[in-house]
Tab-separated table of C-alpha atoms and ligand atoms in Angstrom:
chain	number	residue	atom	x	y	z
R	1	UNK	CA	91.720	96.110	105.711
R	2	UNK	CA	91.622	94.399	102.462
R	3	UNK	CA	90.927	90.184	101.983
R	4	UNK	CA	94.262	89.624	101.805
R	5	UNK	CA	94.977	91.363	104.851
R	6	UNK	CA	92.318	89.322	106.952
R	7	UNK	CA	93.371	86.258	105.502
R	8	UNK	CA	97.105	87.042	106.231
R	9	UNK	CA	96.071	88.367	109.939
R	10	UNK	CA	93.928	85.065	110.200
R	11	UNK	CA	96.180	82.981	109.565
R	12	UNK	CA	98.924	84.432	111.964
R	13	UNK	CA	95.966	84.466	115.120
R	14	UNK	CA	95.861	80.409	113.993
R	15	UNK	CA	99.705	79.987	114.807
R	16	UNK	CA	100.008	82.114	117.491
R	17	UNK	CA	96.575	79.560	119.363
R	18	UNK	CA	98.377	77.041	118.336
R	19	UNK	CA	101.747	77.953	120.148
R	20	UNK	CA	99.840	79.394	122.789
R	21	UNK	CA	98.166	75.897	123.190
R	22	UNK	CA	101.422	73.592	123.265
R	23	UNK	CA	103.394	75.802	125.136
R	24	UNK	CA	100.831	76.453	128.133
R	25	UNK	CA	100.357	72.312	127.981
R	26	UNK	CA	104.037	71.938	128.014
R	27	UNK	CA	104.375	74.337	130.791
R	28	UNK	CA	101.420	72.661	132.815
R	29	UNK	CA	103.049	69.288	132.454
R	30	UNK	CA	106.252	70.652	133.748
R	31	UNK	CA	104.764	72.094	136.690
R	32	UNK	CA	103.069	69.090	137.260
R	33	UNK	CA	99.773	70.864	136.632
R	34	UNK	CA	97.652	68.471	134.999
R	35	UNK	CA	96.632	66.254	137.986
R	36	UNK	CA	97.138	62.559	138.647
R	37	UNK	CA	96.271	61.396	135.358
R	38	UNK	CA	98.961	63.577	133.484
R	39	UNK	CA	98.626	61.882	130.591
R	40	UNK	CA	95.452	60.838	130.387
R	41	UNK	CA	95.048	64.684	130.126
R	42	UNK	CA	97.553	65.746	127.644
R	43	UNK	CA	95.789	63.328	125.240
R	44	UNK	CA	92.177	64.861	125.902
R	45	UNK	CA	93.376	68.385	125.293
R	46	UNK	CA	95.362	67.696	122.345
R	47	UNK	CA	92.389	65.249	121.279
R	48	UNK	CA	89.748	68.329	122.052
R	49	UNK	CA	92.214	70.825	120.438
R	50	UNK	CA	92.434	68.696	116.854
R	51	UNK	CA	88.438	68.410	116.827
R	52	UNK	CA	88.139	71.814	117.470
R	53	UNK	CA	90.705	73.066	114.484
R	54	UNK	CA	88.822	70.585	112.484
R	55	UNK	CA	85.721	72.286	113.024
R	56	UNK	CA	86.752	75.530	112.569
R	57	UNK	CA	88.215	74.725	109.105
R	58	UNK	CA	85.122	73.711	108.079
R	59	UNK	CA	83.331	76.490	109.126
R	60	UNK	CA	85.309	79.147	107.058
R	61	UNK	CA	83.605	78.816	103.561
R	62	UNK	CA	80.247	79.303	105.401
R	63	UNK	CA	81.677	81.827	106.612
R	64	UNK	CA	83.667	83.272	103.803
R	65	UNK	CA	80.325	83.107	101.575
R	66	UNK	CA	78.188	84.361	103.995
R	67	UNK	CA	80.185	87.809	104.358
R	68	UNK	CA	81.302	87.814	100.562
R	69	UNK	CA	85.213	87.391	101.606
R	70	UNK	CA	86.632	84.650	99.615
R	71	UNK	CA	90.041	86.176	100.441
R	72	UNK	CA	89.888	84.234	103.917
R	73	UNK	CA	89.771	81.125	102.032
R	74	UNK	CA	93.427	79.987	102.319
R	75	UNK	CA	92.669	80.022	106.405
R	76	UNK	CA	91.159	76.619	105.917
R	77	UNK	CA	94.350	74.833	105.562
R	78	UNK	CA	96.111	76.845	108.225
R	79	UNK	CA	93.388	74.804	110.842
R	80	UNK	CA	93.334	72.138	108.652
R	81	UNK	CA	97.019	71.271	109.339
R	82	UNK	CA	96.663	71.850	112.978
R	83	UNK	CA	94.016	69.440	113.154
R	84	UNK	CA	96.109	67.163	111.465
R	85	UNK	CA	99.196	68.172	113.608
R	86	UNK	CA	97.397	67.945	116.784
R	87	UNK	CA	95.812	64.929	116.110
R	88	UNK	CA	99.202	63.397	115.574
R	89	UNK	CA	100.193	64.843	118.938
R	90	UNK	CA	97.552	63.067	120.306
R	91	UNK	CA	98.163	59.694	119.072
R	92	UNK	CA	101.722	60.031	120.268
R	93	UNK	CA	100.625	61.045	123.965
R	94	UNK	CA	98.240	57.728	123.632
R	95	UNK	CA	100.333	55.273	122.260
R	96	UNK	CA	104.358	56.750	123.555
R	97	UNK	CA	103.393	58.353	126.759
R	98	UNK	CA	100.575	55.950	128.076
R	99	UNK	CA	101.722	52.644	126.211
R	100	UNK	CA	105.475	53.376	125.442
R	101	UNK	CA	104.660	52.631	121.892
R	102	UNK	CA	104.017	48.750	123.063
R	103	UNK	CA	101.827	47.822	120.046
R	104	UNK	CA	100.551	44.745	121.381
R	105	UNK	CA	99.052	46.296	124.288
R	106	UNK	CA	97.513	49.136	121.958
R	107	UNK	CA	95.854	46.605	119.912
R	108	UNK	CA	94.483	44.934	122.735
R	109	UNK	CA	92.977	48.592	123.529
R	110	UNK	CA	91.737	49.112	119.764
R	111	UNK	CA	89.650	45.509	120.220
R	112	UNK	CA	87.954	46.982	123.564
R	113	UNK	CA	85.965	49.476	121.960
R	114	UNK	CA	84.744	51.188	118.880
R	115	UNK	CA	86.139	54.438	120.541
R	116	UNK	CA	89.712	53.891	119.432
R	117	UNK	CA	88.757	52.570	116.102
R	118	UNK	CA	86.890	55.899	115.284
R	119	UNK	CA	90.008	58.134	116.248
R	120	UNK	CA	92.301	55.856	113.889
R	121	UNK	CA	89.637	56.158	110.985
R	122	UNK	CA	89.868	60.089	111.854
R	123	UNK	CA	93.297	60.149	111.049
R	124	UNK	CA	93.232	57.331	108.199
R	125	UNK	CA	91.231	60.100	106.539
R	126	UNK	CA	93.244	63.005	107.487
R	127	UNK	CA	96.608	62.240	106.539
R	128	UNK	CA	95.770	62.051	102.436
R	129	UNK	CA	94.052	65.284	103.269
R	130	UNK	CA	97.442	66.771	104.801
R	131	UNK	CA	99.748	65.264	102.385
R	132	UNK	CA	97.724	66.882	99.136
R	133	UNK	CA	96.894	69.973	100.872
R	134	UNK	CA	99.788	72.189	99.294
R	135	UNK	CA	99.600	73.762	95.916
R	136	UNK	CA	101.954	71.841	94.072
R	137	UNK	CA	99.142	68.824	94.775
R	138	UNK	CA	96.548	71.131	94.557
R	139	UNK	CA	97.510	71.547	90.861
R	140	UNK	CA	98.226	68.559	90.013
R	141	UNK	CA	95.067	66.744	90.960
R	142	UNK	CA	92.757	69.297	89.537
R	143	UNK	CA	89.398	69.199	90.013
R	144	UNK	CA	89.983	65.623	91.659
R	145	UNK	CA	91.354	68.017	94.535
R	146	UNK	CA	87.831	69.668	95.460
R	147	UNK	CA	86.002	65.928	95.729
R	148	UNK	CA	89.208	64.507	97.631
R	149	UNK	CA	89.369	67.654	100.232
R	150	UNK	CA	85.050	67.194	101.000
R	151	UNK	CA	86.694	63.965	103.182
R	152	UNK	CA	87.028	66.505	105.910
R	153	UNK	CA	83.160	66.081	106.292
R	154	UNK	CA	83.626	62.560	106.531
R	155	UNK	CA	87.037	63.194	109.171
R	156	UNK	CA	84.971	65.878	111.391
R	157	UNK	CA	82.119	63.339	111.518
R	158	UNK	CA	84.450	60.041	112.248
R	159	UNK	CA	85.952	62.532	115.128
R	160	UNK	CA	82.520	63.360	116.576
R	161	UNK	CA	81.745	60.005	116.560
R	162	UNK	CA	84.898	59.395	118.318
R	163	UNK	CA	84.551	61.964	120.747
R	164	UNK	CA	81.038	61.023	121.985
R	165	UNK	CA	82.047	57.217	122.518
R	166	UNK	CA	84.428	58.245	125.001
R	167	UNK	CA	81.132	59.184	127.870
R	168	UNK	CA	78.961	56.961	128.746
R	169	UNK	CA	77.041	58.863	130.538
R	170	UNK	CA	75.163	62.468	128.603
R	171	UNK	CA	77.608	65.363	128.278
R	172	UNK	CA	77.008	68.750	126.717
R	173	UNK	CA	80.433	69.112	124.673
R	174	UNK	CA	79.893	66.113	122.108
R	175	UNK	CA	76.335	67.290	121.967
R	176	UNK	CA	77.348	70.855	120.573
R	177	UNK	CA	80.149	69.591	118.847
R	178	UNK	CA	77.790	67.219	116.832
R	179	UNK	CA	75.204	70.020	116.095
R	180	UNK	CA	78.066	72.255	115.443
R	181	UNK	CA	78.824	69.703	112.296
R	182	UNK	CA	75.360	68.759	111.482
R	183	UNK	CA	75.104	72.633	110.797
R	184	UNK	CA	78.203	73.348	109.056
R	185	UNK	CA	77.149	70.391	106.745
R	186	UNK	CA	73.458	71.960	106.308
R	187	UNK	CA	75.036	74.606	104.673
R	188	UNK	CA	77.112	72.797	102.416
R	189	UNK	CA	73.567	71.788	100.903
R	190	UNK	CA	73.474	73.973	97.643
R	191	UNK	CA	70.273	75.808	97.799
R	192	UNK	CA	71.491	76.515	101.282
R	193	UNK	CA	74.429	78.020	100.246
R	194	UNK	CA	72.899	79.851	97.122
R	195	UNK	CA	70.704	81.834	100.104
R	196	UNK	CA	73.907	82.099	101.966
R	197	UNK	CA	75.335	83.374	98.751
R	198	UNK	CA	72.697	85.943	98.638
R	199	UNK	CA	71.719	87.384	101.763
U	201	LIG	C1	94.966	56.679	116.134
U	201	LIG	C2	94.202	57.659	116.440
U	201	LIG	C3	93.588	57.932	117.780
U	201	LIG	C4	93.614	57.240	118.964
U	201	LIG	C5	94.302	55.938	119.241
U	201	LIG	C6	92.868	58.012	119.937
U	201	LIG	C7	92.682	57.658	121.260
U	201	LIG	C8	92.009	58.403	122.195
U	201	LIG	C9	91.844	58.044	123.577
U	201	LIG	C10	92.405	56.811	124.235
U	201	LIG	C11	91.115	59.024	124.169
U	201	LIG	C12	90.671	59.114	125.632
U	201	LIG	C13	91.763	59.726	126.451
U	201	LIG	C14	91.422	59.626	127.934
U	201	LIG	O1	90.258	59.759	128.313
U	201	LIG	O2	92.356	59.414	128.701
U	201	LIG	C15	90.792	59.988	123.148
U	201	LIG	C16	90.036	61.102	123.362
U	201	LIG	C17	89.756	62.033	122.387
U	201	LIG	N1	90.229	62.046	121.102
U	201	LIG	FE1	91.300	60.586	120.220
U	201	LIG	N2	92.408	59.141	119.337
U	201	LIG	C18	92.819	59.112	118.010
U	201	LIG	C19	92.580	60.059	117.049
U	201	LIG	C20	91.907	61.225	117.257
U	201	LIG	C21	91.755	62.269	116.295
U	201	LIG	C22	92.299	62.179	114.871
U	201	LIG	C23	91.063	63.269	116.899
U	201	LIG	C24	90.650	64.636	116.376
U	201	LIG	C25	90.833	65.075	115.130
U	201	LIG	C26	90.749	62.853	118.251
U	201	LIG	C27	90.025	63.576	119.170
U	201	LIG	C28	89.751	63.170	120.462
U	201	LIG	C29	88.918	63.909	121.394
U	201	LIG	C30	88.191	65.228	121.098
U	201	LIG	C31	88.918	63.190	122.593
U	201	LIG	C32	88.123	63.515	123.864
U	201	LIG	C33	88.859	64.503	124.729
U	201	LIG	C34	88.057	64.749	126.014
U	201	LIG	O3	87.837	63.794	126.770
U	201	LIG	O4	87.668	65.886	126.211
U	201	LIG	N3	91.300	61.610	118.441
U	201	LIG	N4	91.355	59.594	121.970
């Protein structure tokens, strides 16, 4: 199979997840599947599904460099956008399905905690990042485009962050999920990558 091939057959896996995702929620809700807290649940899965298509984008230039196939590059806004997507999802199950979009109420929510505060400035920093990320923008801001896209560092971060201050007490998932990130961002470093480059 050639680059091109992976990258198209990559990309095609990412919508069919994604499908598979909302449609097995959707079907769960219907069949009253999701226990007592129905919503409460739809918002942590689409909430863990958005951090976990945000991680995955950032882990396919690693990737990509490490086995010498940039071809797979374009993948990166395929998860990209579903993080983005998701994370919208999200925000509509908390504020329309749990507050029935009563703004007031939300806002006394946001001043509760730090939690909500961290999953707004997640998507604060997404949304430039899914409004520039097709080619006609991609072209038109240049090399601006690069510096402007390294925010999703600074999203997967604010979403870890987020993710962690919802336990108070120790839990394994925003443990891995911050290592996972600390990692991906190690090799970012450029005499990390270099070696990446050239094992
Ligand atoms: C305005 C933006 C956001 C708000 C108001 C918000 C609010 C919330 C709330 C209330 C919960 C807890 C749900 C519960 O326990 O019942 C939650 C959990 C979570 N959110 Fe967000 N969020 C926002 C943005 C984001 C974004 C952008 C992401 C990912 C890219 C994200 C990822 C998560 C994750 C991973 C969880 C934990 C799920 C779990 O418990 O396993 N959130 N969020």
């Amino acid at each position: 199979m050639t680059g091109r091939d992976w990258a198209r057959w990559l990309r095609w896996s990412v919508h069919l997840a994604a499908l598979l995702l909302v449609t097995a929620l959707a079907w769960a809700f219907w069949q009253q599947r999701l226990g007592p807290d129905s919503i409460g649940e739809i918002t942590r899965r689409t909430g863990r599904y958005a951090l976990v298509m945000l991680l995955l984008s950032l882990t396919v230039t690693p990737i990509a460099t490490l086995g010498k196939f940039k071809r797979i590059l374009p993948v990166r806004r395929t998860l990209g956008l579903y993080a983005f997507w998701f994370s919208l999802l999200h925000l509509l199950a908390f504020a329309g399905l749990d507050f029935a979009f009563d703004f007031k109420l939300i806002l006394g929510t946001a001043r509760q905690g730090n939690r909500v505060l961290a999953g707004l400035a997640t998507l604060v920093v997404l949304l430039p990042l899914a409004l520039t990320s097709t080619d006609a923008w991609r072209k038109r801001l240049g090399r601006h485009w690069k510096h402007l896209h390294r925010l999703a560092y600074l999203a997967a971060a604010l979403d870890v962050l987020h993710y962690g201050l919802n336990f108070k007490e120790f839990r394994t998932a925003p443990v891995l999920a911050t290592v996972a990130l600390i990692l991906l961002l190690i090799a970012r470093i450029p005499a990390v990558s270099r070696r990446l480059r050239q094992a």
